[in-house]
Amino acid sequence: MTSPTTEFSISQRRAQILADLKAASNPTATLVAVSKRQSEARVQDILDAGQRVFGENRVQEAQGRWADLRNNYADLELRLIGGLQSNKAEDAVALFDVIETLDRPKLVKALSVAMEKTGKTPDFLIQVNTGNEAQKSGVSLGKLDDLYQFATQEHALNVTGLMCIPPADEPAGPHFALLAKRAAGLGLSVLSMGMSSDYALAAAFGATHVRVGTALFGPREE
Ligand SMILES: *Cc1c(COP(=O)(O)O)cnc(C)c1O
């Protein structure tokens, strides 16, 4: 059986996604290649095609993949897009250029300590639980402003924008619009939203970063 994502090479799929993003947004949204649970060979293919911005959702897996590899690519940008435990804050700060999943005061404190200790100063996005889903991480809409103040005023975290993962069973558009509105209200310019199934829609709603895994690489390993 031929799946739509294996008919073309990774670099062809990347070119198509970049063209889609160009058509949907101005300035063109940045493609974040989500490399979690993808093979080394696929990641090397996309590096060879020129991709330099990557998203990973686990600190340890990302360390294993990138700790050495990143030395070969001076312009590489690594973004943490998965939930972060406070006890991994130091490792996360040491490895990632951007942490997209800031979502609670306790984590702000841990990151602040980790930054002091390592001397690293990544950028941060606040993950917002736009659907108020009980099991999903992300700060609630009601607590967003307080968390932003806490991170930037009480602690010197450089928060540049917001990130969301809309509920799987709802149209994503209203969630993208809401995230854009809340970012504008806080004067923040970076919006990480949209994945394989809806990156073009997210770009049309003002995403500056779309996080695409399977549409780019093909299915993930278990
Ligand atoms: C895995 C993941 C993605 C990519 O998902 P695809 O559907 O494979 O594009 C995007 N964002 C987050 C937060 C993820 O964990």
JSON list of C-alpha atoms and ligand atoms in Angstrom, two decimals:
[
{"chain": "A", "resi": 1, "resn": "MET", "atom": "CA", "xyz": [0.00, 0.00, 0.00]},
{"chain": "A", "resi": 2, "resn": "THR", "atom": "CA", "xyz": [1.32, 3.39, -0.90]},
{"chain": "A", "resi": 3, "resn": "SER", "atom": "CA", "xyz": [0.81, 6.07, 1.67]},
{"chain": "A", "resi": 4, "resn": "PRO", "atom": "CA", "xyz": [0.67, 9.64, 0.39]},
{"chain": "A", "resi": 5, "resn": "THR", "atom": "CA", "xyz": [3.76, 10.53, 2.38]},
{"chain": "A", "resi": 6, "resn": "THR", "atom": "CA", "xyz": [6.01, 7.87, 0.87]},
{"chain": "A", "resi": 7, "resn": "GLU", "atom": "CA", "xyz": [5.44, 8.70, -2.80]},
{"chain": "A", "resi": 8, "resn": "PHE", "atom": "CA", "xyz": [7.85, 11.61, -2.56]},
{"chain": "A", "resi": 9, "resn": "SER", "atom": "CA", "xyz": [11.26, 12.10, -1.03]},
{"chain": "A", "resi": 10, "resn": "ILE", "atom": "CA", "xyz": [11.66, 14.02, 2.19]},
{"chain": "A", "resi": 11, "resn": "SER", "atom": "CA", "xyz": [13.24, 16.94, 0.36]},
{"chain": "A", "resi": 12, "resn": "GLN", "atom": "CA", "xyz": [10.32, 17.01, -2.12]},
{"chain": "A", "resi": 13, "resn": "ARG", "atom": "CA", "xyz": [7.83, 17.03, 0.71]},
{"chain": "A", "resi": 14, "resn": "ARG", "atom": "CA", "xyz": [9.77, 19.79, 2.43]},
{"chain": "A", "resi": 15, "resn": "ALA", "atom": "CA", "xyz": [9.75, 21.86, -0.76]},
{"chain": "A", "resi": 16, "resn": "GLN", "atom": "CA", "xyz": [5.98, 21.40, -1.05]},
{"chain": "A", "resi": 17, "resn": "ILE", "atom": "CA", "xyz": [5.36, 22.42, 2.56]},
{"chain": "A", "resi": 18, "resn": "LEU", "atom": "CA", "xyz": [7.59, 25.48, 2.16]},
{"chain": "A", "resi": 19, "resn": "ALA", "atom": "CA", "xyz": [5.61, 26.44, -0.96]},
{"chain": "A", "resi": 20, "resn": "ASP", "atom": "CA", "xyz": [2.32, 25.98, 0.93]},
{"chain": "A", "resi": 21, "resn": "LEU", "atom": "CA", "xyz": [3.59, 28.18, 3.75]},
{"chain": "A", "resi": 22, "resn": "LYS", "atom": "CA", "xyz": [4.74, 30.84, 1.31]},
{"chain": "A", "resi": 23, "resn": "ALA", "atom": "CA", "xyz": [1.31, 30.88, -0.31]},
{"chain": "A", "resi": 24, "resn": "ALA", "atom": "CA", "xyz": [-0.48, 31.09, 3.05]},
{"chain": "A", "resi": 25, "resn": "SER", "atom": "CA", "xyz": [1.58, 33.62, 5.00]},
{"chain": "A", "resi": 26, "resn": "ASN", "atom": "CA", "xyz": [3.58, 36.80, 4.65]},
{"chain": "A", "resi": 27, "resn": "PRO", "atom": "CA", "xyz": [6.18, 36.88, 6.10]},
{"chain": "A", "resi": 28, "resn": "THR", "atom": "CA", "xyz": [6.45, 33.16, 5.47]},
{"chain": "A", "resi": 29, "resn": "ALA", "atom": "CA", "xyz": [5.99, 31.00, 8.56]},
{"chain": "A", "resi": 30, "resn": "THR", "atom": "CA", "xyz": [9.07, 29.05, 9.63]},
{"chain": "A", "resi": 31, "resn": "LEU", "atom": "CA", "xyz": [8.92, 25.29, 9.20]},
{"chain": "A", "resi": 32, "resn": "VAL", "atom": "CA", "xyz": [9.90, 23.47, 12.40]},
{"chain": "A", "resi": 33, "resn": "ALA", "atom": "CA", "xyz": [10.76, 19.89, 11.44]},
{"chain": "A", "resi": 34, "resn": "VAL", "atom": "CA", "xyz": [9.52, 17.65, 14.26]},
{"chain": "A", "resi": 35, "resn": "SER", "atom": "CA", "xyz": [12.16, 14.93, 14.35]},
{"chain": "A", "resi": 36, "resn": "LYS", "atom": "CA", "xyz": [10.96, 13.01, 17.41]},
{"chain": "A", "resi": 37, "resn": "ARG", "atom": "CA", "xyz": [11.08, 9.24, 16.85]},
{"chain": "A", "resi": 38, "resn": "GLN", "atom": "CA", "xyz": [12.40, 9.61, 13.31]},
{"chain": "A", "resi": 39, "resn": "SER", "atom": "CA", "xyz": [15.42, 7.68, 12.04]},
{"chain": "A", "resi": 40, "resn": "GLU", "atom": "CA", "xyz": [18.87, 9.19, 11.79]},
{"chain": "A", "resi": 41, "resn": "ALA", "atom": "CA", "xyz": [18.78, 8.61, 8.03]},
{"chain": "A", "resi": 42, "resn": "ARG", "atom": "CA", "xyz": [15.63, 10.71, 7.61]},
{"chain": "A", "resi": 43, "resn": "VAL", "atom": "CA", "xyz": [17.01, 13.47, 9.79]},
{"chain": "A", "resi": 44, "resn": "GLN", "atom": "CA", "xyz": [20.22, 13.47, 7.77]},
{"chain": "A", "resi": 45, "resn": "ASP", "atom": "CA", "xyz": [18.20, 13.67, 4.53]},
{"chain": "A", "resi": 46, "resn": "ILE", "atom": "CA", "xyz": [16.43, 16.78, 5.67]},
{"chain": "A", "resi": 47, "resn": "LEU", "atom": "CA", "xyz": [19.62, 18.37, 7.01]},
{"chain": "A", "resi": 48, "resn": "ASP", "atom": "CA", "xyz": [21.11, 17.76, 3.56]},
{"chain": "A", "resi": 49, "resn": "ALA", "atom": "CA", "xyz": [18.07, 19.50, 2.03]},
{"chain": "A", "resi": 50, "resn": "GLY", "atom": "CA", "xyz": [18.91, 22.56, 4.10]},
{"chain": "A", "resi": 51, "resn": "GLN", "atom": "CA", "xyz": [16.50, 22.26, 7.02]},
{"chain": "A", "resi": 52, "resn": "ARG", "atom": "CA", "xyz": [17.95, 23.80, 10.18]},
{"chain": "A", "resi": 53, "resn": "VAL", "atom": "CA", "xyz": [15.03, 24.33, 12.59]},
{"chain": "A", "resi": 54, "resn": "PHE", "atom": "CA", "xyz": [13.95, 21.23, 14.52]},
{"chain": "A", "resi": 55, "resn": "GLY", "atom": "CA", "xyz": [11.43, 20.39, 17.20]},
{"chain": "A", "resi": 56, "resn": "GLU", "atom": "CA", "xyz": [11.82, 17.59, 19.74]},
{"chain": "A", "resi": 57, "resn": "ASN", "atom": "CA", "xyz": [9.42, 16.63, 22.50]},
{"chain": "A", "resi": 58, "resn": "ARG", "atom": "CA", "xyz": [11.69, 14.78, 24.94]},
{"chain": "A", "resi": 59, "resn": "VAL", "atom": "CA", "xyz": [14.85, 16.18, 26.47]},
{"chain": "A", "resi": 60, "resn": "GLN", "atom": "CA", "xyz": [16.69, 12.87, 26.69]},
{"chain": "A", "resi": 61, "resn": "GLU", "atom": "CA", "xyz": [15.87, 11.73, 23.17]},
{"chain": "A", "resi": 62, "resn": "ALA", "atom": "CA", "xyz": [16.92, 15.13, 21.85]},
{"chain": "A", "resi": 63, "resn": "GLN", "atom": "CA", "xyz": [20.22, 14.99, 23.74]},
{"chain": "A", "resi": 64, "resn": "GLY", "atom": "CA", "xyz": [20.97, 11.60, 22.23]},
{"chain": "A", "resi": 65, "resn": "ARG", "atom": "CA", "xyz": [20.28, 12.82, 18.71]},
{"chain": "A", "resi": 66, "resn": "TRP", "atom": "CA", "xyz": [21.68, 16.34, 18.76]},
{"chain": "A", "resi": 67, "resn": "ALA", "atom": "CA", "xyz": [24.42, 16.67, 21.39]},
{"chain": "A", "resi": 68, "resn": "ASP", "atom": "CA", "xyz": [27.14, 15.79, 18.88]},
{"chain": "A", "resi": 69, "resn": "LEU", "atom": "CA", "xyz": [25.31, 16.32, 15.59]},
{"chain": "A", "resi": 70, "resn": "ARG", "atom": "CA", "xyz": [24.61, 19.95, 16.35]},
{"chain": "A", "resi": 71, "resn": "ASN", "atom": "CA", "xyz": [28.35, 20.73, 16.33]},
{"chain": "A", "resi": 72, "resn": "ASN", "atom": "CA", "xyz": [28.32, 20.12, 12.57]},
{"chain": "A", "resi": 73, "resn": "TYR", "atom": "CA", "xyz": [25.65, 22.74, 11.92]},
{"chain": "A", "resi": 74, "resn": "ALA", "atom": "CA", "xyz": [26.43, 26.15, 13.37]},
{"chain": "A", "resi": 75, "resn": "ASP", "atom": "CA", "xyz": [23.06, 27.57, 12.33]},
{"chain": "A", "resi": 76, "resn": "LEU", "atom": "CA", "xyz": [20.95, 24.78, 13.82]},
{"chain": "A", "resi": 77, "resn": "GLU", "atom": "CA", "xyz": [17.97, 25.82, 15.97]},
{"chain": "A", "resi": 78, "resn": "LEU", "atom": "CA", "xyz": [16.52, 23.31, 18.44]},
{"chain": "A", "resi": 79, "resn": "ARG", "atom": "CA", "xyz": [13.08, 23.84, 19.92]},
{"chain": "A", "resi": 80, "resn": "LEU", "atom": "CA", "xyz": [11.55, 21.87, 22.77]},
{"chain": "A", "resi": 81, "resn": "ILE", "atom": "CA", "xyz": [7.87, 21.28, 21.97]},
{"chain": "A", "resi": 82, "resn": "GLY", "atom": "CA", "xyz": [7.01, 18.65, 24.58]},
{"chain": "A", "resi": 83, "resn": "GLY", "atom": "CA", "xyz": [6.14, 19.01, 28.25]},
{"chain": "A", "resi": 84, "resn": "LEU", "atom": "CA", "xyz": [9.08, 19.72, 30.53]},
{"chain": "A", "resi": 85, "resn": "GLN", "atom": "CA", "xyz": [9.55, 18.40, 34.07]},
{"chain": "A", "resi": 86, "resn": "SER", "atom": "CA", "xyz": [11.23, 20.79, 36.48]},
{"chain": "A", "resi": 87, "resn": "ASN", "atom": "CA", "xyz": [14.01, 18.30, 37.21]},
{"chain": "A", "resi": 88, "resn": "LYS", "atom": "CA", "xyz": [15.01, 18.38, 33.50]},
{"chain": "A", "resi": 89, "resn": "ALA", "atom": "CA", "xyz": [15.18, 22.16, 33.36]},
{"chain": "A", "resi": 90, "resn": "GLU", "atom": "CA", "xyz": [18.95, 22.33, 33.41]},
{"chain": "A", "resi": 91, "resn": "ASP", "atom": "CA", "xyz": [19.38, 19.80, 30.59]},
{"chain": "A", "resi": 92, "resn": "ALA", "atom": "CA", "xyz": [16.70, 21.58, 28.56]},
{"chain": "A", "resi": 93, "resn": "VAL", "atom": "CA", "xyz": [18.28, 25.00, 28.98]},
{"chain": "A", "resi": 94, "resn": "ALA", "atom": "CA", "xyz": [21.68, 23.59, 28.05]},
{"chain": "A", "resi": 95, "resn": "LEU", "atom": "CA", "xyz": [20.43, 22.04, 24.79]},
{"chain": "A", "resi": 96, "resn": "PHE", "atom": "CA", "xyz": [17.54, 24.04, 23.39]},
{"chain": "A", "resi": 97, "resn": "ASP", "atom": "CA", "xyz": [17.51, 27.46, 21.76]},
{"chain": "A", "resi": 98, "resn": "VAL", "atom": "CA", "xyz": [13.79, 27.85, 22.31]},
{"chain": "A", "resi": 99, "resn": "ILE", "atom": "CA", "xyz": [11.53, 26.18, 24.88]},
{"chain": "A", "resi": 100, "resn": "GLU", "atom": "CA", "xyz": [7.92, 26.31, 23.67]},
{"chain": "A", "resi": 101, "resn": "THR", "atom": "CA", "xyz": [6.22, 24.66, 26.62]},
{"chain": "A", "resi": 102, "resn": "LEU", "atom": "CA", "xyz": [6.40, 27.05, 29.54]},
{"chain": "A", "resi": 103, "resn": "ASP", "atom": "CA", "xyz": [3.13, 26.44, 31.38]},
{"chain": "A", "resi": 104, "resn": "ARG", "atom": "CA", "xyz": [3.42, 26.87, 35.16]},
{"chain": "A", "resi": 105, "resn": "PRO", "atom": "CA", "xyz": [5.13, 29.00, 37.81]},
{"chain": "A", "resi": 106, "resn": "LYS", "atom": "CA", "xyz": [7.09, 26.10, 39.28]},
{"chain": "A", "resi": 107, "resn": "LEU", "atom": "CA", "xyz": [8.71, 25.51, 35.89]},
{"chain": "A", "resi": 108, "resn": "VAL", "atom": "CA", "xyz": [9.51, 29.21, 35.53]},
{"chain": "A", "resi": 109, "resn": "LYS", "atom": "CA", "xyz": [11.40, 29.05, 38.84]},
{"chain": "A", "resi": 110, "resn": "ALA", "atom": "CA", "xyz": [13.30, 25.90, 37.87]},
{"chain": "A", "resi": 111, "resn": "LEU", "atom": "CA", "xyz": [14.26, 27.38, 34.50]},
{"chain": "A", "resi": 112, "resn": "SER", "atom": "CA", "xyz": [15.38, 30.59, 36.12]},
{"chain": "A", "resi": 113, "resn": "VAL", "atom": "CA", "xyz": [17.73, 28.66, 38.42]},
{"chain": "A", "resi": 114, "resn": "ALA", "atom": "CA", "xyz": [18.94, 26.53, 35.50]},
{"chain": "A", "resi": 115, "resn": "MET", "atom": "CA", "xyz": [19.73, 29.63, 33.44]},
{"chain": "A", "resi": 116, "resn": "GLU", "atom": "CA", "xyz": [21.72, 31.12, 36.27]},
{"chain": "A", "resi": 117, "resn": "LYS", "atom": "CA", "xyz": [23.66, 27.91, 36.70]},
{"chain": "A", "resi": 118, "resn": "THR", "atom": "CA", "xyz": [24.42, 27.27, 33.02]},
{"chain": "A", "resi": 119, "resn": "GLY", "atom": "CA", "xyz": [24.67, 30.85, 31.77]},
{"chain": "A", "resi": 120, "resn": "LYS", "atom": "CA", "xyz": [22.31, 29.89, 28.90]},
{"chain": "A", "resi": 121, "resn": "THR", "atom": "CA", "xyz": [19.41, 32.14, 27.97]},
{"chain": "A", "resi": 122, "resn": "PRO", "atom": "CA", "xyz": [16.98, 30.43, 25.60]},
{"chain": "A", "resi": 123, "resn": "ASP", "atom": "CA", "xyz": [13.83, 32.10, 24.33]},
{"chain": "A", "resi": 124, "resn": "PHE", "atom": "CA", "xyz": [10.49, 30.87, 25.64]},
{"chain": "A", "resi": 125, "resn": "LEU", "atom": "CA", "xyz": [6.96, 30.46, 24.41]},
{"chain": "A", "resi": 126, "resn": "ILE", "atom": "CA", "xyz": [4.06, 29.94, 26.79]},
{"chain": "A", "resi": 127, "resn": "GLN", "atom": "CA", "xyz": [1.97, 26.91, 25.90]},
{"chain": "A", "resi": 128, "resn": "VAL", "atom": "CA", "xyz": [-1.72, 27.76, 26.17]},
{"chain": "A", "resi": 129, "resn": "ASN", "atom": "CA", "xyz": [-4.42, 25.15, 26.68]},
{"chain": "A", "resi": 130, "resn": "THR", "atom": "CA", "xyz": [-6.89, 26.95, 24.40]},
{"chain": "A", "resi": 131, "resn": "GLY", "atom": "CA", "xyz": [-9.45, 24.16, 24.64]},
{"chain": "A", "resi": 132, "resn": "ASN", "atom": "CA", "xyz": [-9.28, 23.99, 28.46]},
{"chain": "A", "resi": 133, "resn": "GLU", "atom": "CA", "xyz": [-8.79, 20.23, 28.16]},
{"chain": "A", "resi": 134, "resn": "ALA", "atom": "CA", "xyz": [-8.30, 18.58, 31.55]},
{"chain": "A", "resi": 135, "resn": "GLN", "atom": "CA", "xyz": [-5.54, 16.18, 30.51]},
{"chain": "A", "resi": 136, "resn": "LYS", "atom": "CA", "xyz": [-3.60, 18.55, 28.28]},
{"chain": "A", "resi": 137, "resn": "SER", "atom": "CA", "xyz": [-0.63, 20.60, 29.40]},
{"chain": "A", "resi": 138, "resn": "GLY", "atom": "CA", "xyz": [-0.53, 24.32, 28.84]},
{"chain": "A", "resi": 139, "resn": "VAL", "atom": "CA", "xyz": [-1.64, 27.20, 31.00]},
{"chain": "A", "resi": 140, "resn": "SER", "atom": "CA", "xyz": [-5.37, 27.94, 31.06]},
{"chain": "A", "resi": 141, "resn": "LEU", "atom": "CA", "xyz": [-6.59, 31.08, 29.28]},
{"chain": "A", "resi": 142, "resn": "GLY", "atom": "CA", "xyz": [-7.50, 32.56, 32.65]},
{"chain": "A", "resi": 143, "resn": "LYS", "atom": "CA", "xyz": [-3.99, 32.18, 34.07]},
{"chain": "A", "resi": 144, "resn": "LEU", "atom": "CA", "xyz": [-2.04, 33.20, 30.97]},
{"chain": "A", "resi": 145, "resn": "ASP", "atom": "CA", "xyz": [-1.50, 36.87, 31.84]},
{"chain": "A", "resi": 146, "resn": "ASP", "atom": "CA", "xyz": [-0.35, 36.08, 35.39]},
{"chain": "A", "resi": 147, "resn": "LEU", "atom": "CA", "xyz": [2.11, 33.47, 34.16]},
{"chain": "A", "resi": 148, "resn": "TYR", "atom": "CA", "xyz": [3.48, 35.89, 31.57]},
{"chain": "A", "resi": 149, "resn": "GLN", "atom": "CA", "xyz": [3.99, 38.56, 34.25]},
{"chain": "A", "resi": 150, "resn": "PHE", "atom": "CA", "xyz": [5.60, 36.07, 36.61]},
{"chain": "A", "resi": 151, "resn": "ALA", "atom": "CA", "xyz": [8.01, 34.76, 33.96]},
{"chain": "A", "resi": 152, "resn": "THR", "atom": "CA", "xyz": [9.06, 38.16, 32.66]},
{"chain": "A", "resi": 153, "resn": "GLN", "atom": "CA", "xyz": [8.82, 40.42, 35.72]},
{"chain": "A", "resi": 154, "resn": "GLU", "atom": "CA", "xyz": [9.56, 38.18, 38.72]},
{"chain": "A", "resi": 155, "resn": "HIS", "atom": "CA", "xyz": [12.02, 36.19, 36.65]},
{"chain": "A", "resi": 156, "resn": "ALA", "atom": "CA", "xyz": [13.95, 37.39, 33.64]},
{"chain": "A", "resi": 157, "resn": "LEU", "atom": "CA", "xyz": [12.73, 34.83, 31.11]},
{"chain": "A", "resi": 158, "resn": "ASN", "atom": "CA", "xyz": [12.67, 36.09, 27.54]},
{"chain": "A", "resi": 159, "resn": "VAL", "atom": "CA", "xyz": [9.12, 35.14, 26.55]},
{"chain": "A", "resi": 160, "resn": "THR", "atom": "CA", "xyz": [8.65, 35.91, 22.86]},
{"chain": "A", "resi": 161, "resn": "GLY", "atom": "CA", "xyz": [5.31, 34.27, 22.06]},
{"chain": "A", "resi": 162, "resn": "LEU", "atom": "CA", "xyz": [2.63, 31.62, 22.54]},
{"chain": "A", "resi": 163, "resn": "MET", "atom": "CA", "xyz": [2.15, 28.02, 21.45]},
{"chain": "A", "resi": 164, "resn": "CYS", "atom": "CA", "xyz": [-0.95, 25.80, 21.32]},
{"chain": "A", "resi": 165, "resn": "ILE", "atom": "CA", "xyz": [-2.15, 22.33, 20.38]},
{"chain": "A", "resi": 166, "resn": "PRO", "atom": "CA", "xyz": [-5.90, 22.60, 19.66]},
{"chain": "A", "resi": 167, "resn": "PRO", "atom": "CA", "xyz": [-8.25, 19.79, 20.75]},
{"chain": "A", "resi": 168, "resn": "ALA", "atom": "CA", "xyz": [-8.09, 16.95, 18.22]},
{"chain": "A", "resi": 169, "resn": "ASP", "atom": "CA", "xyz": [-11.87, 16.79, 17.80]},
{"chain": "A", "resi": 170, "resn": "GLU", "atom": "CA", "xyz": [-12.58, 20.46, 17.10]},
{"chain": "A", "resi": 171, "resn": "PRO", "atom": "CA", "xyz": [-11.94, 22.74, 14.13]},
{"chain": "A", "resi": 172, "resn": "ALA", "atom": "CA", "xyz": [-8.52, 24.30, 14.73]},
{"chain": "A", "resi": 173, "resn": "GLY", "atom": "CA", "xyz": [-9.23, 27.73, 13.18]},
{"chain": "A", "resi": 174, "resn": "PRO", "atom": "CA", "xyz": [-10.94, 29.30, 16.20]},
{"chain": "A", "resi": 175, "resn": "HIS", "atom": "CA", "xyz": [-8.10, 28.11, 18.46]},
{"chain": "A", "resi": 176, "resn": "PHE", "atom": "CA", "xyz": [-5.50, 29.62, 16.14]},
{"chain": "A", "resi": 177, "resn": "ALA", "atom": "CA", "xyz": [-7.43, 32.89, 16.04]},
{"chain": "A", "resi": 178, "resn": "LEU", "atom": "CA", "xyz": [-7.71, 32.95, 19.82]},
{"chain": "A", "resi": 179, "resn": "LEU", "atom": "CA", "xyz": [-4.00, 32.31, 20.31]},
{"chain": "A", "resi": 180, "resn": "ALA", "atom": "CA", "xyz": [-3.16, 35.10, 17.86]},
{"chain": "A", "resi": 181, "resn": "LYS", "atom": "CA", "xyz": [-5.46, 37.48, 19.72]},
{"chain": "A", "resi": 182, "resn": "ARG", "atom": "CA", "xyz": [-3.97, 36.67, 23.12]},
{"chain": "A", "resi": 183, "resn": "ALA", "atom": "CA", "xyz": [-0.42, 37.07, 21.79]},
{"chain": "A", "resi": 184, "resn": "ALA", "atom": "CA", "xyz": [-1.28, 40.45, 20.30]},
{"chain": "A", "resi": 185, "resn": "GLY", "atom": "CA", "xyz": [-2.81, 41.48, 23.63]},
{"chain": "A", "resi": 186, "resn": "LEU", "atom": "CA", "xyz": [0.49, 40.76, 25.35]},
{"chain": "A", "resi": 187, "resn": "GLY", "atom": "CA", "xyz": [2.51, 42.40, 22.58]},
{"chain": "A", "resi": 188, "resn": "LEU", "atom": "CA", "xyz": [4.11, 39.09, 21.60]},
{"chain": "A", "resi": 189, "resn": "SER", "atom": "CA", "xyz": [5.06, 38.36, 18.00]},
{"chain": "A", "resi": 190, "resn": "VAL", "atom": "CA", "xyz": [5.84, 34.63, 17.90]},
{"chain": "A", "resi": 191, "resn": "LEU", "atom": "CA", "xyz": [3.01, 32.14, 17.32]},
{"chain": "A", "resi": 192, "resn": "SER", "atom": "CA", "xyz": [3.76, 28.41, 17.21]},
{"chain": "A", "resi": 193, "resn": "MET", "atom": "CA", "xyz": [0.69, 26.61, 15.92]},
{"chain": "A", "resi": 194, "resn": "GLY", "atom": "CA", "xyz": [-0.27, 24.11, 13.22]},
{"chain": "A", "resi": 195, "resn": "MET", "atom": "CA", "xyz": [0.97, 20.56, 12.64]},
{"chain": "A", "resi": 196, "resn": "SER", "atom": "CA", "xyz": [0.90, 18.08, 9.72]},
{"chain": "A", "resi": 197, "resn": "SER", "atom": "CA", "xyz": [-2.82, 18.26, 9.13]},
{"chain": "A", "resi": 198, "resn": "ASP", "atom": "CA", "xyz": [-3.33, 22.00, 9.48]},
{"chain": "A", "resi": 199, "resn": "TYR", "atom": "CA", "xyz": [-0.07, 23.89, 8.99]},
{"chain": "A", "resi": 200, "resn": "ALA", "atom": "CA", "xyz": [-1.39, 25.90, 6.03]},
{"chain": "A", "resi": 201, "resn": "LEU", "atom": "CA", "xyz": [-4.48, 26.93, 7.99]},
{"chain": "A", "resi": 202, "resn": "ALA", "atom": "CA", "xyz": [-2.31, 27.95, 10.94]},
{"chain": "A", "resi": 203, "resn": "ALA", "atom": "CA", "xyz": [-0.06, 29.99, 8.65]},
{"chain": "A", "resi": 204, "resn": "ALA", "atom": "CA", "xyz": [-3.13, 31.76, 7.28]},
{"chain": "A", "resi": 205, "resn": "PHE", "atom": "CA", "xyz": [-4.09, 32.61, 10.88]},
{"chain": "A", "resi": 206, "resn": "GLY", "atom": "CA", "xyz": [-0.70, 34.19, 11.50]},
{"chain": "A", "resi": 207, "resn": "ALA", "atom": "CA", "xyz": [1.52, 31.35, 12.72]},
{"chain": "A", "resi": 208, "resn": "THR", "atom": "CA", "xyz": [5.18, 32.35, 12.66]},
{"chain": "A", "resi": 209, "resn": "HIS", "atom": "CA", "xyz": [6.21, 28.73, 13.32]},
{"chain": "A", "resi": 210, "resn": "VAL", "atom": "CA", "xyz": [4.47, 25.52, 12.26]},
{"chain": "A", "resi": 211, "resn": "ARG", "atom": "CA", "xyz": [5.51, 22.18, 13.79]},
{"chain": "A", "resi": 212, "resn": "VAL", "atom": "CA", "xyz": [5.39, 19.43, 11.17]},
{"chain": "A", "resi": 213, "resn": "GLY", "atom": "CA", "xyz": [6.42, 15.81, 11.73]},
{"chain": "A", "resi": 214, "resn": "THR", "atom": "CA", "xyz": [4.72, 13.04, 9.79]},
{"chain": "A", "resi": 215, "resn": "ALA", "atom": "CA", "xyz": [3.79, 15.11, 6.72]},
{"chain": "A", "resi": 216, "resn": "LEU", "atom": "CA", "xyz": [7.49, 15.77, 6.31]},
{"chain": "A", "resi": 217, "resn": "PHE", "atom": "CA", "xyz": [9.25, 12.60, 7.46]},
{"chain": "A", "resi": 218, "resn": "GLY", "atom": "CA", "xyz": [6.55, 9.94, 7.19]},
{"chain": "A", "resi": 219, "resn": "PRO", "atom": "CA", "xyz": [5.24, 7.84, 10.10]},
{"chain": "A", "resi": 220, "resn": "ARG", "atom": "CA", "xyz": [7.15, 7.83, 13.39]},
{"chain": "A", "resi": 221, "resn": "GLU", "atom": "CA", "xyz": [8.79, 4.77, 14.91]},
{"chain": "A", "resi": 222, "resn": "GLU", "atom": "CA", "xyz": [6.96, 3.27, 17.89]},
{"chain": "B", "resi": 1, "resn": "LIG", "atom": "C1", "xyz": [4.57, 15.44, 17.56]},
{"chain": "B", "resi": 1, "resn": "LIG", "atom": "C2", "xyz": [4.21, 16.88, 17.63]},
{"chain": "B", "resi": 1, "resn": "LIG", "atom": "C3", "xyz": [4.00, 17.64, 16.46]},
{"chain": "B", "resi": 1, "resn": "LIG", "atom": "C4", "xyz": [4.08, 17.06, 15.06]},
{"chain": "B", "resi": 1, "resn": "LIG", "atom": "O1", "xyz": [2.97, 16.27, 14.81]},
{"chain": "B", "resi": 1, "resn": "LIG", "atom": "P1", "xyz": [2.62, 15.77, 13.32]},
{"chain": "B", "resi": 1, "resn": "LIG", "atom": "O2", "xyz": [1.17, 15.51, 13.35]},
{"chain": "B", "resi": 1, "resn": "LIG", "atom": "O3", "xyz": [3.45, 14.56, 13.09]},
{"chain": "B", "resi": 1, "resn": "LIG", "atom": "O4", "xyz": [2.98, 16.87, 12.39]},
{"chain": "B", "resi": 1, "resn": "LIG", "atom": "C5", "xyz": [3.72, 18.98, 16.61]},
{"chain": "B", "resi": 1, "resn": "LIG", "atom": "N1", "xyz": [3.63, 19.55, 17.82]},
{"chain": "B", "resi": 1, "resn": "LIG", "atom": "C6", "xyz": [3.82, 18.87, 18.96]},
{"chain": "B", "resi": 1, "resn": "LIG", "atom": "C7", "xyz": [3.70, 19.56, 20.26]},
{"chain": "B", "resi": 1, "resn": "LIG", "atom": "C8", "xyz": [4.10, 17.50, 18.90]},
{"chain": "B", "resi": 1, "resn": "LIG", "atom": "O5", "xyz": [4.29, 16.82, 20.05]}
]
